């Protein structure tokens, strides 16, 4: 039911965004189009990584939505050819270790060649390596910046 | 093995490489023989110096032109002179005449030599010209060009050695003037020939020679000469930059310690196995800044993961748990196993703490917390042991005694070589492992022979190995995921980590010398003799390693290689660390 409404209001939102553009060109401070959270989420869910990055810079509300873990989980899953495990299994582990966005930004993005327009699918080894690095990173950060555990007993 | 030259009757000569012999041992038969060269075993009349210099240049030009014409490898200089028989290489003048006449070409007008490359990487590893090719074997082959460098040594270092060495400096004033004389005639032949006295590449080669000469002096217990050379080395090292300078500094410091018998029996600096918080820190920085330890952990983990396929209860024994950095990745991989994770038990072995803190327990707590986060059933036991040989099979037993047998994996990252310091310990460990019957025994060791009987051989090997290591540190920019905030400190820590190993290899002896690295081939022999079969590391491990390097992006110089089922990681052509896996031979 949400979906039906979103398809009709997405067209209206696009027209409102074009009207807001016109307003911008007239140099009066116009508010960002007042999309509901659901709409924004649906739009961003289909966006690629660069768009998400740009969207996160718009406002704090947009940032909160653009950094939603579900969106980034979808980004990661789009790239992986084969998981080798159940998605819920992956989700619980990755969320516990810092989340999909961190996984993508820190350990997957560096492997993507910047020039290729086409989305390249990562192999299982790349997935496993990035997960291993995520684990190591999380472990290192446990107990404060020096990684001393229990926290508070630093050098 | 390296110095196969006919000892043609002169007491002081014996080969192309400098030996740093005490000058008093070379009988000065002619009064006007150049002092410095005499110390190196060459008899050249002071009046002939300019002439000899010129002939050496001609020889080198001819060889370089010949090398450019043919496709022979540059280090294979002796291929030019198949018919030559050398009778008295120490008499440089006549020897050069014979070489040049064999070439049978009129001495060509000397073209200006190519300017030496900027001193960005003055290191041993890349063999870019005929003269800078540090390789133990072809030393005897590339001697003509070495001599040329040594000629410059004679002329150039006259100024720097006059202040330092008492034994070699007798003719200091004399050689300086002769040195300037030898420089002047050479440019007369071609106006565009700049004879650079202290050229970084030159100084680099000189530095290597000085280090080797000092080591040889130490081996012969010639401490006076060694002392003089150490001082010379520090002077030469200060003219270098980058990796070369650091390596030379560490090695000269280690030599000094050896000479002055500054060997604390169990000291934090020379004993890298001391598990104090400083060593922790260095180890951690080394882990962060270069991929060697990560490679070790990930390849070993992959082998363990594959060995544990289908097992419901698993037990890992880590022979050197340190900060436990290897295990989060394995726990995560087990958590994502189709079918869910097994119940996991870890036994961490570590040395006793100097400050009585329970580091093993802390590591265990941290890992337990981690395992709890990703919901893996986890048990931990810490074993404090001075040496791995103290471990008995009963200590590793499963005390809970539930129905299903646990699958055991034993893991050792750079822990086995220390056992070679005391006889019988390695065998004891092999025996214990056999009793435990693990599914897999993963072993990571440095790929170098730093345990030969001869000090000089050890020194030379170590020089080559650690130069490559330092080069790789220099060449890598660090992991993109964790950029070092001020660029330098991380490298300094990693260098000190390696420096401690250097101190141990060079300055210690006997049971204190714990850094007894051996090559993969040597370990293979030991393992086979002890009753172990190799387990091939699969292609998954290889792909993981390649992915690690791609992620690391810290320099294109790293290479992963597969050798008979074992994986090695190296810098350019030199393997530096090797992972292998073993299981007990079926009876």
XYZ file of C-alpha atoms in Angstrom:
742
model
C 0.000 0.000 0.000
C 2.921 2.204 0.630
C 4.265 1.328 -2.728
C 1.253 2.501 -4.673
C 1.261 5.827 -2.982
C 4.974 6.249 -3.437
C 4.759 5.793 -7.205
C 2.185 8.518 -7.502
C 3.829 10.881 -5.108
C 7.293 10.280 -6.504
C 6.148 11.965 -9.664
C 4.767 14.803 -7.631
C 7.949 14.929 -5.605
C 9.981 15.199 -8.774
C 7.842 18.080 -9.915
C 8.137 19.702 -6.536
C 11.880 19.274 -6.636
C 12.018 20.921 -10.063
C 9.892 23.724 -8.730
C 12.218 24.049 -5.789
C 15.059 24.286 -8.268
C 13.308 27.122 -9.966
C 12.886 28.769 -6.617
C 16.573 28.369 -5.946
C 17.459 30.093 -9.153
C 15.321 33.009 -8.027
C 17.621 33.210 -5.011
C 15.079 32.933 -2.268
C 15.899 30.531 0.509
C 13.632 27.559 -0.262
C 13.144 24.669 2.049
C 14.118 21.205 0.998
C 11.035 19.459 -0.379
C 9.187 17.957 2.473
C 9.299 14.325 1.540
C 8.216 11.868 4.122
C 10.769 9.561 5.597
C 9.354 6.587 3.749
C 9.632 8.302 0.405
C 13.138 9.457 0.994
C 14.117 6.034 2.114
C 12.663 4.426 -0.973
C 14.458 6.844 -3.218
C 17.771 6.453 -1.502
C 17.444 2.709 -1.396
C 17.812 2.665 -5.132
C 20.630 5.103 -5.312
C 24.263 4.195 -5.881
C 27.077 4.815 -3.465
C 28.130 8.182 -4.785
C 24.608 9.508 -4.653
C 24.288 8.270 -1.104
C 27.438 10.078 -0.185
C 26.172 13.276 -1.711
C 22.772 12.859 -0.100
C 24.345 12.558 3.301
C 25.670 16.074 2.931
C 22.299 17.723 2.389
C 20.921 17.963 5.883
C 21.047 16.048 9.119
C 17.772 14.340 8.300
C 18.992 13.259 4.914
C 22.223 12.165 6.459
C 20.467 9.975 8.965
C 18.525 8.305 6.192
C 21.415 8.004 3.769
C 23.423 6.255 6.435
C 20.721 3.755 7.211
C 22.198 0.318 7.542
C 19.505 -1.338 5.497
C 20.431 0.792 2.530
C 24.083 -0.055 2.840
C 23.308 -3.700 3.310
C 21.525 -3.556 0.001
C 24.537 -1.812 -1.536
C 26.855 -4.549 -0.352
C 24.554 -7.365 -1.367
C 24.196 -5.889 -4.810
C 27.919 -6.246 -5.267
C 28.428 -9.726 -3.967
C 28.064 -12.509 -6.418
C 27.604 -15.238 -3.830
C 27.369 -14.996 -0.104
C 28.057 -18.525 0.997
C 25.851 -18.046 4.032
C 22.331 -17.006 4.949
C 21.719 -13.239 4.696
C 20.438 -13.052 8.253
C 23.587 -14.758 9.464
C 25.675 -12.207 7.620
C 23.557 -9.390 8.919
C 23.903 -10.294 12.564
C 27.664 -10.621 12.298
C 28.240 -7.487 10.292
C 25.933 -5.368 12.397
C 27.701 -6.520 15.522
C 31.056 -5.606 14.041
C 30.245 -2.123 12.935
C 27.713 -2.316 10.176
C 27.556 -2.479 6.435
C 28.362 1.125 5.829
C 31.613 0.832 7.719
C 32.332 -2.395 5.901
C 31.788 -0.754 2.571
C 33.577 2.481 3.228
C 36.614 1.069 4.964
C 37.197 -2.264 3.378
C 35.321 -2.587 0.094
C 35.472 0.810 -1.525
C 39.272 0.846 -1.752
C 39.182 -2.231 -3.943
C 36.777 -0.751 -6.455
C 38.702 0.609 -9.422
C 37.717 4.228 -9.699
C 37.532 4.401 -13.451
C 35.118 1.588 -14.176
C 31.617 2.730 -14.847
C 30.218 -0.720 -14.646
C 29.530 -2.143 -11.236
C 31.973 -4.963 -10.738
C 30.914 -7.853 -8.576
C 33.141 -8.812 -5.734
C 34.258 -12.369 -5.351
C 33.842 -14.404 -2.201
C 37.493 -13.908 -1.361
C 37.156 -10.169 -1.457
C 34.073 -10.442 0.704
C 35.846 -12.696 3.164
C 38.901 -10.486 3.250
C 36.846 -7.393 3.890
C 34.966 -9.155 6.667
C 38.235 -10.308 8.201
C 39.567 -6.775 8.137
C 36.344 -5.540 9.687
C 36.762 -8.051 12.500
C 40.344 -7.083 13.104
C 39.449 -3.428 13.065
C 36.627 -3.936 15.521
C 38.806 -6.026 17.797
C 41.523 -3.422 17.735
C 39.106 -0.716 18.716
C 37.632 -2.634 21.605
C 38.540 -0.980 24.823
C 39.292 2.502 23.618
C 41.697 3.933 21.047
C 44.766 2.147 22.342
C 42.975 -1.132 22.068
C 43.825 -1.979 25.647
C 41.317 -4.221 27.279
C 39.600 -3.860 29.726
C 39.088 -0.195 28.841
C 40.728 2.303 31.093
C 43.914 0.321 31.565
C 45.829 2.072 28.815
C 49.577 2.561 28.679
C 82.065 -20.277 -1.448
C 81.957 -16.686 -2.495
C 85.621 -15.974 -2.584
C 86.949 -18.477 -5.019
C 90.008 -16.818 -6.268
C 93.357 -18.442 -6.821
C 95.410 -17.322 -3.926
C 98.304 -16.444 -6.065
C 101.031 -16.309 -3.573
C 100.507 -12.912 -2.060
C 99.762 -13.214 1.571
C 97.343 -10.394 1.762
C 95.166 -10.914 -1.276
C 92.642 -13.619 -1.728
C 89.775 -12.246 -3.626
C 87.901 -9.385 -5.041
C 85.878 -8.391 -2.031
C 87.511 -6.260 0.597
C 88.474 -8.040 3.688
C 89.479 -5.313 6.058
C 92.609 -7.109 7.019
C 94.845 -5.499 9.517
C 97.453 -3.607 7.564
C 100.219 -4.948 9.698
C 99.601 -8.370 8.249
C 100.261 -7.195 4.676
C 104.009 -7.013 4.267
C 104.755 -3.708 2.587
C 107.286 -4.961 0.140
C 107.468 -1.691 -1.724
C 107.756 1.495 0.199
C 105.527 3.463 -2.091
C 102.524 1.155 -2.137
C 99.302 2.958 -1.436
C 98.405 2.339 2.184
C 94.690 2.083 1.968
C 94.630 -0.296 -0.933
C 97.294 -2.363 0.740
C 94.953 -2.809 3.634
C 92.463 -4.247 1.204
C 94.979 -6.559 -0.328
C 96.022 -4.678 -3.417
C 99.462 -3.514 -4.294
C 99.385 -0.369 -6.326
C 102.247 2.002 -6.417
C 101.236 5.447 -5.368
C 102.729 6.832 -8.515
C 100.592 4.539 -10.615
C 97.325 5.503 -9.000
C 96.199 7.892 -11.691
C 97.082 5.460 -14.414
C 95.268 2.612 -12.729
C 92.216 4.766 -12.239
C 92.093 5.591 -15.890
C 92.502 1.998 -16.951
C 89.709 0.916 -14.665
C 87.433 3.460 -16.225
C 88.301 2.221 -19.666
C 87.664 -1.326 -18.622
C 84.308 -0.490 -17.221
C 83.294 1.482 -20.278
C 84.285 -1.361 -22.514
C 82.338 -3.813 -20.466
C 79.301 -1.614 -20.305
C 79.363 -1.150 -24.034
C 79.783 -4.829 -24.486
C 76.897 -5.443 -22.154
C 74.749 -3.036 -24.095
C 75.645 -4.828 -27.289
C 75.039 -8.313 -26.047
C 72.145 -9.522 -23.995
C 74.227 -11.115 -21.276
C 73.058 -10.381 -17.745
C 74.926 -7.420 -16.396
C 76.322 -9.218 -13.425
C 77.933 -11.810 -15.619
C 81.050 -9.743 -16.200
C 83.436 -12.605 -16.383
C 81.750 -13.785 -19.551
C 83.762 -11.153 -21.355
C 87.037 -12.702 -20.468
C 86.781 -16.404 -21.061
C 90.401 -16.807 -22.020
C 92.002 -14.715 -19.364
C 94.025 -16.357 -16.714
C 94.822 -14.088 -13.843
C 97.881 -14.732 -11.892
C 98.254 -11.874 -9.564
C 95.083 -9.891 -9.140
C 96.604 -7.879 -6.349
C 98.966 -6.238 -8.780
C 96.284 -4.072 -10.258
C 98.358 -2.319 -12.831
C 99.532 -5.355 -14.779
C 96.227 -7.098 -14.291
C 94.401 -4.247 -15.909
C 96.842 -4.249 -18.760
C 96.144 -7.890 -19.423
C 92.396 -7.365 -19.267
C 92.469 -4.446 -21.606
C 94.710 -6.141 -24.083
C 92.428 -9.109 -24.200
C 89.599 -6.864 -25.112
C 91.731 -6.000 -28.081
C 90.151 -2.671 -28.613
C 91.908 0.622 -28.441
C 90.814 2.410 -25.319
C 87.722 4.269 -26.449
C 87.312 7.931 -25.614
C 85.462 7.871 -22.374
C 81.931 9.144 -22.787
C 80.471 10.920 -19.810
C 79.021 8.255 -17.576
C 75.288 8.322 -16.899
C 74.607 10.457 -13.880
C 73.911 8.328 -10.864
C 70.214 8.159 -10.081
C 68.942 10.426 -7.305
C 69.448 8.861 -3.920
C 65.819 7.986 -3.427
C 66.323 4.266 -3.115
C 69.985 3.532 -2.587
C 69.433 -0.008 -1.495
C 70.680 -3.470 -2.169
C 67.707 -5.131 -3.669
C 67.320 -3.815 -7.231
C 70.272 -4.717 -9.433
C 70.144 -1.711 -11.665
C 73.737 -1.402 -12.777
C 76.742 -3.580 -12.987
C 78.310 -1.990 -9.993
C 75.485 -2.010 -7.496
C 74.479 -5.605 -7.363
C 74.549 -6.879 -3.855
C 74.290 -10.584 -4.214
C 76.559 -12.956 -2.337
C 77.299 -15.128 -5.309
C 78.332 -12.866 -8.136
C 80.706 -10.896 -5.958
C 83.585 -12.700 -7.573
C 82.255 -11.999 -11.029
C 81.713 -8.305 -10.871
C 85.057 -7.487 -9.388
C 86.417 -5.187 -12.088
C 83.689 -2.709 -11.412
C 84.078 -3.276 -7.705
C 87.702 -2.394 -8.032
C 86.773 0.817 -9.661
C 84.589 1.614 -6.722
C 87.320 0.628 -4.400
C 89.681 2.893 -6.205
C 87.336 5.657 -5.367
C 87.305 4.314 -1.871
C 91.030 4.764 -1.823
C 90.796 8.289 -3.028
C 87.607 9.380 -1.392
C 87.656 7.896 2.020
C 91.123 9.117 2.711
C 89.541 12.186 4.141
C 87.009 10.462 6.321
C 89.156 7.685 7.587
C 91.966 9.922 8.618
C 90.019 11.104 11.584
C 88.640 7.788 12.672
C 90.994 4.921 12.264
C 94.325 4.821 13.913
C 95.541 1.711 12.185
C 94.527 2.616 8.689
C 95.272 6.272 8.876
C 99.019 6.181 8.844
C 99.162 7.281 5.284
C 96.092 9.421 5.609
C 97.688 12.622 4.556
C 99.529 10.890 1.783
C 96.506 9.251 0.299
C 94.495 12.411 0.353
C 96.925 14.192 -1.866
C 97.277 11.187 -4.102
C 93.547 10.961 -4.216
C 93.255 14.426 -5.567
C 95.930 13.630 -8.055
C 94.059 10.627 -9.322
C 90.904 12.622 -9.764
C 92.451 15.304 -11.885
C 93.979 13.326 -14.755
C 90.815 11.391 -15.397
C 88.693 14.341 -16.511
C 91.464 15.381 -18.866
C 90.548 12.527 -21.183
C 86.993 13.782 -21.556
C 86.033 17.188 -20.309
C 82.523 16.068 -19.471
C 83.495 13.324 -17.058
C 82.591 14.409 -13.572
C 84.351 12.197 -11.092
C 82.172 12.437 -8.038
C 83.974 11.536 -4.901
C 81.038 10.973 -2.636
C 78.271 9.777 -4.853
C 75.365 8.300 -2.928
C 75.409 5.118 -4.914
C 79.157 4.902 -4.442
C 78.867 5.516 -0.773
C 76.181 2.886 -0.665
C 78.453 0.272 -2.143
C 81.269 1.396 0.099
C 78.957 1.097 3.035
C 78.074 -2.466 2.172
C 81.718 -3.325 1.782
C 82.570 -1.727 5.070
C 79.812 -3.641 6.831
C 80.969 -6.928 5.392
C 84.572 -6.121 6.156
C 83.677 -5.356 9.723
C 81.748 -8.570 10.087
C 84.652 -10.512 8.725
C 86.988 -8.791 11.147
C 84.676 -9.722 13.982
C 84.571 -13.306 12.813
C 88.353 -13.391 12.861
C 88.361 -11.792 16.281
C 90.235 -8.849 14.840
C 88.563 -6.388 17.154
C 90.829 -3.440 16.488
C 90.075 -3.416 12.797
C 86.430 -4.083 13.489
C 86.256 -1.136 15.821
C 87.829 1.136 13.239
C 85.440 -0.094 10.601
C 82.408 0.468 12.791
C 83.318 4.105 13.091
C 83.805 4.321 9.368
C 80.432 2.718 8.840
C 78.620 5.279 10.908
C 80.268 8.052 8.938
C 79.314 6.455 5.658
C 75.810 5.721 6.868
C 75.227 9.361 7.652
C 75.761 10.200 4.005
C 72.957 7.898 2.973
C 69.268 8.349 3.238
C 66.193 6.251 3.600
C 66.203 2.552 4.083
C 69.920 2.160 3.495
C 70.815 4.494 6.303
C 68.511 2.832 8.783
C 69.690 -0.661 7.956
C 73.311 0.385 8.190
C 72.691 2.111 11.498
C 71.057 -0.926 13.024
C 73.696 -3.291 11.778
C 76.574 -1.115 12.862
C 74.990 -0.700 16.279
C 74.606 -4.461 16.504
C 78.235 -4.963 15.487
C 79.341 -2.457 18.085
C 77.419 -4.344 20.727
C 79.055 -7.536 19.681
C 82.508 -6.011 19.681
C 82.154 -4.415 23.059
C 80.431 -7.453 24.484
C 77.380 -5.442 25.407
C 75.167 -8.452 25.466
C 72.695 -8.359 28.281
C 71.667 -11.966 28.795
C 67.989 -11.256 28.873
C 67.493 -7.679 27.852
C 64.445 -5.977 26.440
C 66.407 -4.685 23.490
C 68.178 -7.791 22.314
C 65.634 -10.377 23.335
C 62.624 -9.961 21.106
C 60.744 -12.731 22.820
C 60.323 -10.641 25.955
C 56.633 -10.057 26.112
C 56.568 -6.675 27.723
C 54.198 -3.880 26.864
C 56.810 -2.170 24.728
C 57.299 -5.272 22.639
C 53.495 -5.441 22.398
C 53.385 -1.977 20.996
C 56.113 -2.608 18.451
C 54.455 -5.806 17.355
C 51.139 -4.035 16.923
C 52.672 -1.270 14.851
C 54.463 -3.772 12.676
C 51.150 -5.555 12.196
C 49.484 -2.316 11.128
C 52.085 -0.875 8.811
C 52.977 -3.784 6.615
C 51.161 -6.836 5.363
C 53.521 -9.607 6.519
C 51.768 -10.505 9.737
C 48.332 -10.020 8.238
C 49.324 -12.336 5.431
C 50.529 -14.859 7.994
C 47.303 -14.701 9.965
C 44.913 -14.815 7.059
C 46.596 -17.671 5.230
C 46.912 -19.705 8.420
C 43.267 -18.975 9.251
C 42.150 -20.161 5.858
C 43.995 -23.444 6.313
C 42.496 -23.896 9.777
C 39.013 -23.043 8.517
C 39.252 -25.649 5.802
C 40.596 -28.231 8.228
C 37.680 -27.559 10.587
C 35.033 -28.114 7.932
C 32.172 -30.110 9.369
C 33.539 -30.204 12.925
C 31.192 -29.259 15.713
C 33.763 -28.724 18.427
C 37.077 -27.117 17.660
C 40.153 -26.272 19.663
C 42.905 -23.931 18.554
C 46.268 -23.831 20.292
C 48.219 -20.659 19.629
C 51.900 -21.033 20.411
C 52.371 -17.293 20.692
C 49.146 -15.497 21.348
C 50.588 -11.993 21.951
C 47.546 -9.710 21.483
C 45.389 -12.317 19.857
C 45.077 -10.403 16.592
C 44.763 -13.536 14.520
C 41.593 -14.913 16.066
C 38.817 -12.362 15.487
C 38.952 -13.074 11.756
C 38.753 -16.831 12.303
C 35.885 -16.441 14.755
C 34.020 -14.324 12.247
C 34.620 -16.810 9.458
C 33.345 -19.608 11.686
C 30.321 -17.507 12.618
C 29.413 -17.210 8.958
C 29.829 -20.898 8.234
C 26.756 -22.388 6.610
C 25.220 -24.364 9.405
C 26.459 -22.020 12.066
C 29.584 -21.767 14.126
C 31.106 -24.648 16.087
C 31.833 -24.355 19.775
C 35.266 -22.859 19.919
C 38.023 -23.303 22.448
C 41.280 -21.368 22.411
C 44.468 -22.100 24.324
C 46.858 -19.200 24.267
C 50.493 -19.746 25.155
C 52.653 -16.865 26.288
C 55.824 -16.151 28.259
C 55.693 -15.043 31.876
C 55.257 -11.337 32.388
C 58.062 -9.283 33.852
C 55.613 -7.074 35.698
C 53.383 -9.858 36.943
C 50.400 -8.589 35.014
C 48.163 -11.195 33.533
C 48.356 -10.277 29.882
C 47.206 -13.703 28.764
C 44.053 -13.369 30.774
C 43.356 -9.929 29.358
C 43.704 -11.168 25.815
C 41.350 -14.003 26.617
C 38.764 -11.638 28.045
C 38.908 -9.430 24.997
C 38.492 -12.361 22.642
C 35.657 -13.730 24.730
C 33.888 -10.406 24.489
C 34.401 -10.409 20.748
C 33.078 -13.920 20.396
C 30.067 -12.974 22.479
C 29.382 -10.065 20.123
C 29.163 -12.337 17.123
C 27.572 -15.139 19.078
C 30.160 -17.835 18.916
C 30.430 -20.192 21.823
C 33.892 -19.491 23.206
C 36.180 -20.884 25.896
C 39.670 -19.759 26.674
C 42.636 -21.063 28.570
C 45.930 -19.261 28.999
C 49.156 -21.208 29.351
C 52.191 -19.460 30.759
C 55.386 -21.105 29.596
C 58.971 -19.956 29.362
C 59.514 -22.176 26.386
C 57.224 -24.141 24.113
C 59.088 -27.268 25.134
C 57.505 -26.964 28.588
C 54.081 -27.737 27.159
C 52.850 -31.231 27.866
C 49.994 -32.944 26.026
C 47.832 -33.108 29.154
C 47.786 -29.303 29.343
C 45.986 -29.195 26.020
C 43.410 -31.827 26.848
C 39.725 -31.192 26.738
C 38.657 -31.125 30.334
C 34.958 -30.951 29.781
C 34.993 -34.424 28.315
C 31.696 -34.148 26.426
C 30.619 -36.724 23.936
C 32.075 -35.393 20.744
C 35.789 -35.239 20.176
C 37.194 -31.869 19.444
C 39.201 -31.090 16.321
C 42.518 -29.497 17.203
C 44.557 -27.009 15.235
C 47.955 -25.841 16.358
C 49.206 -22.492 15.146
C 52.703 -21.062 15.363
C 53.594 -17.666 13.925
C 57.341 -17.053 14.131
C 57.623 -19.095 17.316
C 59.476 -22.213 16.222
C 62.804 -20.660 15.318
C 63.439 -19.684 18.929
C 63.448 -23.349 19.867
C 66.571 -23.926 17.827
C 68.595 -21.967 20.364
C 68.523 -24.806 22.849
C 69.136 -28.360 21.690
C 66.312 -30.818 21.959
C 63.523 -28.308 22.428
C 62.187 -28.498 18.907
C 62.075 -32.276 19.082
C 60.182 -32.083 22.339
C 57.619 -29.808 20.732
C 57.280 -32.110 17.741
C 56.717 -34.968 20.140
C 54.021 -33.085 22.010
C 52.285 -32.131 18.785
C 52.330 -35.728 17.621
C 50.684 -36.777 20.855
C 47.932 -34.202 20.497
C 47.183 -35.335 16.934
C 45.932 -32.066 15.468
C 43.987 -31.865 12.260
C 46.411 -29.242 11.106
C 49.587 -27.561 12.318
C 50.013 -24.163 10.687
C 53.495 -22.701 10.716
C 54.651 -19.261 9.642
C 58.330 -18.425 9.639
C 60.680 -15.847 8.196
C 62.081 -16.997 4.908
C 65.808 -16.628 5.472
C 68.728 -18.573 6.805
C 69.963 -16.706 9.834
C 71.188 -19.768 11.606
C 74.265 -20.928 9.776
C 77.384 -21.750 11.742
C 79.501 -19.010 10.245
C 78.931 -15.546 11.665
C 79.823 -13.905 8.392
C 77.294 -15.975 6.471
C 74.611 -15.090 8.985
C 75.536 -11.458 8.816
C 75.462 -11.334 5.051
C 72.114 -13.126 4.865
C 70.649 -10.876 7.515
C 71.934 -7.768 5.749
C 70.244 -8.806 2.564
C 67.015 -9.840 4.288
C 66.561 -6.785 6.450
C 67.527 -4.421 3.659
C 64.680 -5.848 1.637
C 62.381 -5.553 4.634
C 63.286 -1.943 5.218
C 62.902 -1.227 1.526
C 59.396 -2.581 1.640
C 58.574 -0.423 4.641
C 59.917 2.542 2.788
C 58.025 1.711 -0.362
C 54.688 1.101 1.218
C 52.417 3.913 2.210
C 50.644 1.984 4.885
C 47.187 0.564 4.778
C 44.563 2.849 3.288
C 42.159 1.776 5.960
C 44.268 2.941 8.840
C 46.432 5.835 7.776
C 49.111 6.660 10.295
C 48.191 10.088 11.543
C 51.675 11.556 11.630
C 53.307 9.637 8.827
C 56.595 8.760 10.479
C 56.038 7.252 13.940
C 54.423 4.069 12.727
C 57.379 3.342 10.524
C 59.810 4.074 13.302
C 58.094 1.534 15.511
C 58.133 -1.103 12.827
C 61.765 -0.408 12.143
C 62.600 -0.782 15.793
C 60.683 -4.039 15.815
C 62.941 -5.296 13.056
C 65.967 -3.672 14.663
C 65.555 -5.788 17.776
C 65.737 -8.872 15.626
C 68.881 -7.535 13.968
C 70.491 -6.946 17.362
C 69.718 -10.475 18.364
C 71.041 -12.068 15.203
C 74.284 -10.083 15.182
C 75.129 -9.359 18.786
C 74.003 -12.493 20.595
C 75.301 -16.028 20.702
C 74.311 -19.329 22.189
C 70.998 -19.670 23.958
C 70.460 -15.900 23.860
C 70.421 -15.895 20.098
C 66.787 -16.740 19.624
C 66.204 -15.291 16.153
C 67.389 -18.406 14.414
C 65.386 -18.115 11.229
C 65.577 -20.887 8.707
C 64.290 -21.199 5.192
C 61.175 -23.020 4.100
C 63.312 -25.774 2.588
C 65.100 -26.286 5.878
C 61.845 -26.406 7.804
C 60.393 -28.853 5.312
C 63.278 -31.198 6.001
C 62.823 -30.891 9.745
C 59.110 -31.549 9.551
C 59.454 -34.553 7.285
C 62.067 -36.052 9.543
C 59.837 -35.505 12.534
C 57.000 -37.418 10.936
C 54.762 -34.760 9.405
C 53.099 -34.629 6.015
C 52.579 -31.331 4.232
C 49.055 -30.054 3.770
C 48.688 -27.977 0.665
C 47.277 -24.526 1.176
C 44.452 -24.271 -1.304
C 43.715 -21.676 -3.892
C 41.388 -19.903 -1.472
C 44.326 -18.990 0.706
C 46.191 -17.730 -2.333
C 43.245 -15.608 -3.457
C 42.822 -14.215 0.028
C 46.443 -13.212 0.105
C 46.146 -11.523 -3.281
C 43.040 -9.670 -2.111
C 44.886 -8.556 0.993
C 47.602 -7.017 -1.123
C 45.078 -5.347 -3.390
C 43.348 -3.867 -0.355
C 46.590 -2.896 1.210
C 47.577 -0.788 -1.800
C 50.730 0.065 0.018
C 53.097 -0.442 -2.819
C 53.145 -2.651 -5.838
C 56.297 -4.350 -4.738
C 54.672 -7.114 -2.713
C 54.451 -10.550 -4.281
C 52.553 -13.628 -3.196
C 53.962 -16.885 -4.449
C 52.972 -20.462 -4.132
C 55.744 -22.975 -3.615
C 54.740 -26.654 -3.435
C 51.623 -25.963 -1.468
C 53.150 -23.277 0.744
C 52.588 -19.576 0.335
C 55.218 -16.898 0.572
C 55.002 -13.140 0.663
C 57.923 -11.102 -0.488
C 59.088 -7.789 -1.781
C 59.904 -7.853 -5.475
C 61.916 -10.978 -6.063
C 62.777 -11.759 -2.484
C 60.458 -13.921 -0.374
C 60.371 -12.728 3.187
C 57.801 -14.803 5.050
C 56.368 -18.250 4.392
C 53.218 -20.050 5.549
C 53.032 -23.815 5.539
C 50.674 -26.395 7.000
C 51.337 -29.891 8.316
C 49.613 -32.910 9.710
C 50.846 -35.934 11.512
C 51.898 -38.682 9.172
C 49.445 -41.531 9.078
C 51.080 -44.381 10.952
